[in-house]
PDB file of C-alpha atoms and ligand atoms in Angstrom:
ATOM      1  CA  MET A   1      23.751  -8.413-114.707  1.00  0.00           C
ATOM      2  CA  SER A   2      23.985  -6.238-118.097  1.00  0.00           C
ATOM      3  CA  THR A   3      20.911  -4.033-119.039  1.00  0.00           C
ATOM      4  CA  LEU A   4      19.124  -4.512-122.813  1.00  0.00           C
ATOM      5  CA  PHE A   5      21.112  -1.706-124.005  1.00  0.00           C
ATOM      6  CA  THR A   6      24.417  -3.635-122.879  1.00  0.00           C
ATOM      7  CA  LYS A   7      23.069  -6.641-124.548  1.00  0.00           C
ATOM      8  CA  ILE A   8      22.825  -4.418-128.166  1.00  0.00           C
ATOM      9  CA  ILE A   9      25.668  -2.998-127.971  1.00  0.00           C
ATOM     10  CA  ASN A  10      27.568  -6.577-127.397  1.00  0.00           C
ATOM     11  CA  ARG A  11      25.707  -7.689-130.200  1.00  0.00           C
ATOM     12  CA  ASP A  12      23.706 -10.418-128.310  1.00  0.00           C
ATOM     13  CA  ILE A  13      20.722  -8.974-129.136  1.00  0.00           C
ATOM     14  CA  PRO A  14      19.809  -6.954-132.575  1.00  0.00           C
ATOM     15  CA  ALA A  15      19.382  -3.302-133.308  1.00  0.00           C
ATOM     16  CA  ASP A  16      19.946  -0.949-136.013  1.00  0.00           C
ATOM     17  CA  ILE A  17      23.458   0.337-134.845  1.00  0.00           C
ATOM     18  CA  VAL A  18      24.087   3.642-137.024  1.00  0.00           C
ATOM     19  CA  TYR A  19      26.733   5.230-134.905  1.00  0.00           C
ATOM     20  CA  GLU A  20      29.742   4.308-132.408  1.00  0.00           C
ATOM     21  CA  ASP A  21      32.449   5.442-131.202  1.00  0.00           C
ATOM     22  CA  ALA A  22      34.792   4.578-128.098  1.00  0.00           C
ATOM     23  CA  HIS A  23      32.102   5.849-125.478  1.00  0.00           C
ATOM     24  CA  VAL A  24      28.753   5.551-127.136  1.00  0.00           C
ATOM     25  CA  VAL A  25      27.053   3.511-129.421  1.00  0.00           C
ATOM     26  CA  ALA A  26      23.393   4.728-131.148  1.00  0.00           C
ATOM     27  CA  PHE A  27      21.006   2.855-132.535  1.00  0.00           C
ATOM     28  CA  LYS A  28      17.066   3.170-134.000  1.00  0.00           C
ATOM     29  CA  ASP A  29      14.344   3.150-131.475  1.00  0.00           C
ATOM     30  CA  ILE A  30      11.909   0.262-132.137  1.00  0.00           C
ATOM     31  CA  GLU A  31       9.127   2.378-131.252  1.00  0.00           C
ATOM     32  CA  PRO A  32      10.526   5.710-133.197  1.00  0.00           C
ATOM     33  CA  GLN A  33       8.066   8.988-132.377  1.00  0.00           C
ATOM     34  CA  ALA A  34       9.380  10.589-135.228  1.00  0.00           C
ATOM     35  CA  PRO A  35      11.309   9.882-138.458  1.00  0.00           C
ATOM     36  CA  VAL A  36      14.673   9.852-137.257  1.00  0.00           C
ATOM     37  CA  HIS A  37      14.458   8.799-132.927  1.00  0.00           C
ATOM     38  CA  ILE A  38      18.108   7.600-132.242  1.00  0.00           C
ATOM     39  CA  LEU A  39      19.096   6.076-128.918  1.00  0.00           C
ATOM     40  CA  ILE A  40      22.403   7.225-127.988  1.00  0.00           C
ATOM     41  CA  VAL A  41      23.712   4.837-125.186  1.00  0.00           C
ATOM     42  CA  PRO A  42      27.091   5.386-123.478  1.00  0.00           C
ATOM     43  CA  ARG A  43      29.077   2.049-123.109  1.00  0.00           C
ATOM     44  CA  GLU A  44      29.136   2.306-119.398  1.00  0.00           C
ATOM     45  CA  GLU A  45      26.365   1.336-117.351  1.00  0.00           C
ATOM     46  CA  THR A  46      24.833   4.134-115.661  1.00  0.00           C
ATOM     47  CA  GLU A  47      21.447   3.968-114.508  1.00  0.00           C
ATOM     48  CA  GLY A  48      20.050   7.490-115.778  1.00  0.00           C
ATOM     49  CA  LEU A  49      21.375  11.017-115.804  1.00  0.00           C
ATOM     50  CA  ALA A  50      20.806  11.075-111.751  1.00  0.00           C
ATOM     51  CA  SER A  51      23.511   8.263-111.239  1.00  0.00           C
ATOM     52  CA  LEU A  52      25.925  10.089-113.689  1.00  0.00           C
ATOM     53  CA  PRO A  53      29.276  10.875-111.632  1.00  0.00           C
ATOM     54  CA  ASP A  54      29.599  14.515-110.684  1.00  0.00           C
ATOM     55  CA  GLU A  55      33.383  13.971-111.889  1.00  0.00           C
ATOM     56  CA  GLY A  56      34.497  13.648-115.501  1.00  0.00           C
ATOM     57  CA  ASP A  57      33.626  15.196-118.980  1.00  0.00           C
ATOM     58  CA  HIS A  58      30.165  13.748-120.304  1.00  0.00           C
ATOM     59  CA  THR A  59      30.470  16.007-123.315  1.00  0.00           C
ATOM     60  CA  TYR A  60      30.969  12.815-125.277  1.00  0.00           C
ATOM     61  CA  ILE A  61      26.957  12.520-125.271  1.00  0.00           C
ATOM     62  CA  LEU A  62      26.494  15.511-126.863  1.00  0.00           C
ATOM     63  CA  ASN A  63      29.180  15.673-129.297  1.00  0.00           C
ATOM     64  CA  ALA A  64      27.688  12.206-130.437  1.00  0.00           C
ATOM     65  CA  ALA A  65      24.542  13.730-130.601  1.00  0.00           C
ATOM     66  CA  LYS A  66      25.640  16.845-132.926  1.00  0.00           C
ATOM     67  CA  LYS A  67      27.307  14.456-135.221  1.00  0.00           C
ATOM     68  CA  ILE A  68      24.771  12.031-135.472  1.00  0.00           C
ATOM     69  CA  ALA A  69      21.877  14.664-136.324  1.00  0.00           C
ATOM     70  CA  PHE A  70      24.547  15.985-138.450  1.00  0.00           C
ATOM     71  CA  GLU A  71      24.611  12.664-140.754  1.00  0.00           C
ATOM     72  CA  PHE A  72      20.993  12.069-140.774  1.00  0.00           C
ATOM     73  CA  GLY A  73      20.939  15.764-142.273  1.00  0.00           C
ATOM     74  CA  LEU A  74      18.948  17.564-139.128  1.00  0.00           C
ATOM     75  CA  ASP A  75      21.406  19.974-138.289  1.00  0.00           C
ATOM     76  CA  LYS A  76      19.490  22.760-140.543  1.00  0.00           C
ATOM     77  CA  SER A  77      16.203  21.756-139.532  1.00  0.00           C
ATOM     78  CA  GLY A  78      16.607  21.112-136.106  1.00  0.00           C
ATOM     79  CA  TYR A  79      16.520  18.378-133.560  1.00  0.00           C
ATOM     80  CA  ARG A  80      15.196  17.755-129.917  1.00  0.00           C
ATOM     81  CA  LEU A  81      17.685  15.800-127.198  1.00  0.00           C
ATOM     82  CA  VAL A  82      15.535  14.219-124.744  1.00  0.00           C
ATOM     83  CA  PHE A  83      16.979  12.557-121.388  1.00  0.00           C
ATOM     84  CA  ASN A  84      14.186  10.714-119.342  1.00  0.00           C
ATOM     85  CA  GLN A  85      14.851  10.464-115.674  1.00  0.00           C
ATOM     86  CA  GLY A  86      13.499   8.122-113.499  1.00  0.00           C
ATOM     87  CA  GLU A  87       9.251   7.514-112.862  1.00  0.00           C
ATOM     88  CA  HIS A  88       8.093  11.167-113.662  1.00  0.00           C
ATOM     89  CA  GLY A  89      10.474  11.128-117.003  1.00  0.00           C
ATOM     90  CA  GLN A  90       8.675   8.181-117.774  1.00  0.00           C
ATOM     91  CA  GLN A  91      12.612   6.146-118.035  1.00  0.00           C
ATOM     92  CA  THR A  92      11.500   2.353-119.116  1.00  0.00           C
ATOM     93  CA  VAL A  93      15.127   1.315-119.607  1.00  0.00           C
ATOM     94  CA  PRO A  94      17.436   2.052-116.521  1.00  0.00           C
ATOM     95  CA  HIS A  95      20.733   2.444-118.517  1.00  0.00           C
ATOM     96  CA  LEU A  96      21.621   5.963-119.506  1.00  0.00           C
ATOM     97  CA  HIS A  97      20.527   7.188-122.968  1.00  0.00           C
ATOM     98  CA  ALA A  98      19.705  10.269-124.864  1.00  0.00           C
ATOM     99  CA  HIS A  99      16.620  10.161-127.707  1.00  0.00           C
ATOM    100  CA  LEU A 100      17.712  12.020-130.604  1.00  0.00           C
ATOM    101  CA  LEU A 101      14.278  13.199-132.380  1.00  0.00           C
ATOM    102  CA  GLY A 102      13.850  14.867-135.746  1.00  0.00           C
ATOM    103  CA  GLY A 103      12.464  14.899-139.325  1.00  0.00           C
ATOM    104  CA  ARG A 104       8.862  16.552-138.189  1.00  0.00           C
ATOM    105  CA  GLN A 105       8.088  19.842-136.034  1.00  0.00           C
ATOM    106  CA  MET A 106       8.212  19.420-132.444  1.00  0.00           C
ATOM    107  CA  SER A 107       5.525  21.110-130.274  1.00  0.00           C
ATOM    108  CA  TRP A 108       5.962  22.077-126.446  1.00  0.00           C
ATOM    109  CA  PRO A 109       5.333  21.632-123.779  1.00  0.00           C
ATOM    110  CA  PRO A 110       6.317  17.738-123.734  1.00  0.00           C
ATOM    111  CA  GLY A 111       3.480  15.116-122.897  1.00  0.00           C
TER     112      GLY A 111
HETATM  113  P1  AMP B 201      13.244   5.906-122.322  1.00  0.00           P
HETATM  114  O1  AMP B 201      11.755   5.189-121.860  1.00  0.00           O
HETATM  115  O2  AMP B 201      13.321   7.137-121.932  1.00  0.00           O
HETATM  116  O3  AMP B 201      13.861   4.652-121.231  1.00  0.00           O
HETATM  117  O4  AMP B 201      13.712   4.898-123.555  1.00  0.00           O
HETATM  118  C1  AMP B 201      13.840   3.492-123.685  1.00  0.00           C
HETATM  119  C2  AMP B 201      13.578   3.655-125.274  1.00  0.00           C
HETATM  120  O5  AMP B 201      14.205   2.368-125.548  1.00  0.00           O
HETATM  121  C3  AMP B 201      12.071   3.257-125.922  1.00  0.00           C
HETATM  122  O6  AMP B 201      11.907   4.245-126.733  1.00  0.00           O
HETATM  123  C4  AMP B 201      12.087   2.048-126.484  1.00  0.00           C
HETATM  124  O7  AMP B 201      11.059   2.219-127.466  1.00  0.00           O
HETATM  125  C5  AMP B 201      13.408   1.964-126.764  1.00  0.00           C
HETATM  126  N1  AMP B 201      13.472   0.368-126.940  1.00  0.00           N
HETATM  127  C6  AMP B 201      13.367  -0.905-125.732  1.00  0.00           C
HETATM  128  N2  AMP B 201      13.961  -1.642-126.504  1.00  0.00           N
HETATM  129  C7  AMP B 201      14.452  -1.469-127.780  1.00  0.00           C
HETATM  130  C8  AMP B 201      14.938  -2.315-128.461  1.00  0.00           C
HETATM  131  N3  AMP B 201      15.058  -3.569-128.240  1.00  0.00           N
HETATM  132  N4  AMP B 201      15.610  -1.741-129.315  1.00  0.00           N
HETATM  133  C9  AMP B 201      15.650  -0.689-129.482  1.00  0.00           C
HETATM  134  N5  AMP B 201      15.159   0.430-129.096  1.00  0.00           N
HETATM  135  C10 AMP B 201      14.015   0.037-127.916  1.00  0.00           C
END
């Protein structure tokens, strides 16, 4: 069974895709929490950060985030990269993804 995000990756349901490479597809969040809010999603289905294999190089997610932030002109002003994991993390889609948020001043601590 494929996740919502796999359906987006496969173009079965529409999304505003802004970046893709061999490992990830990135698209605009449907409910943006900042002027720039992009989801970076590995093509391979993994439920979340907790189930990412110990072995292997996962820096492709960070590399994509860095490139997309640059493309959206956030590299100087700054941005936030968030992984929500499980119940306390308020993860709602069980397919690993990073939220890239920028274009406004963030606050801390997060809600
Ligand atoms: P999370 O709560 O960390 O699992 O993040 C899931 C994110 O997916 C939320 O920010 C949602 O707004 C976003 N989302 C849900 N459905 C879609 C969709 N069809 N297209 C784009 N973003 C979506």
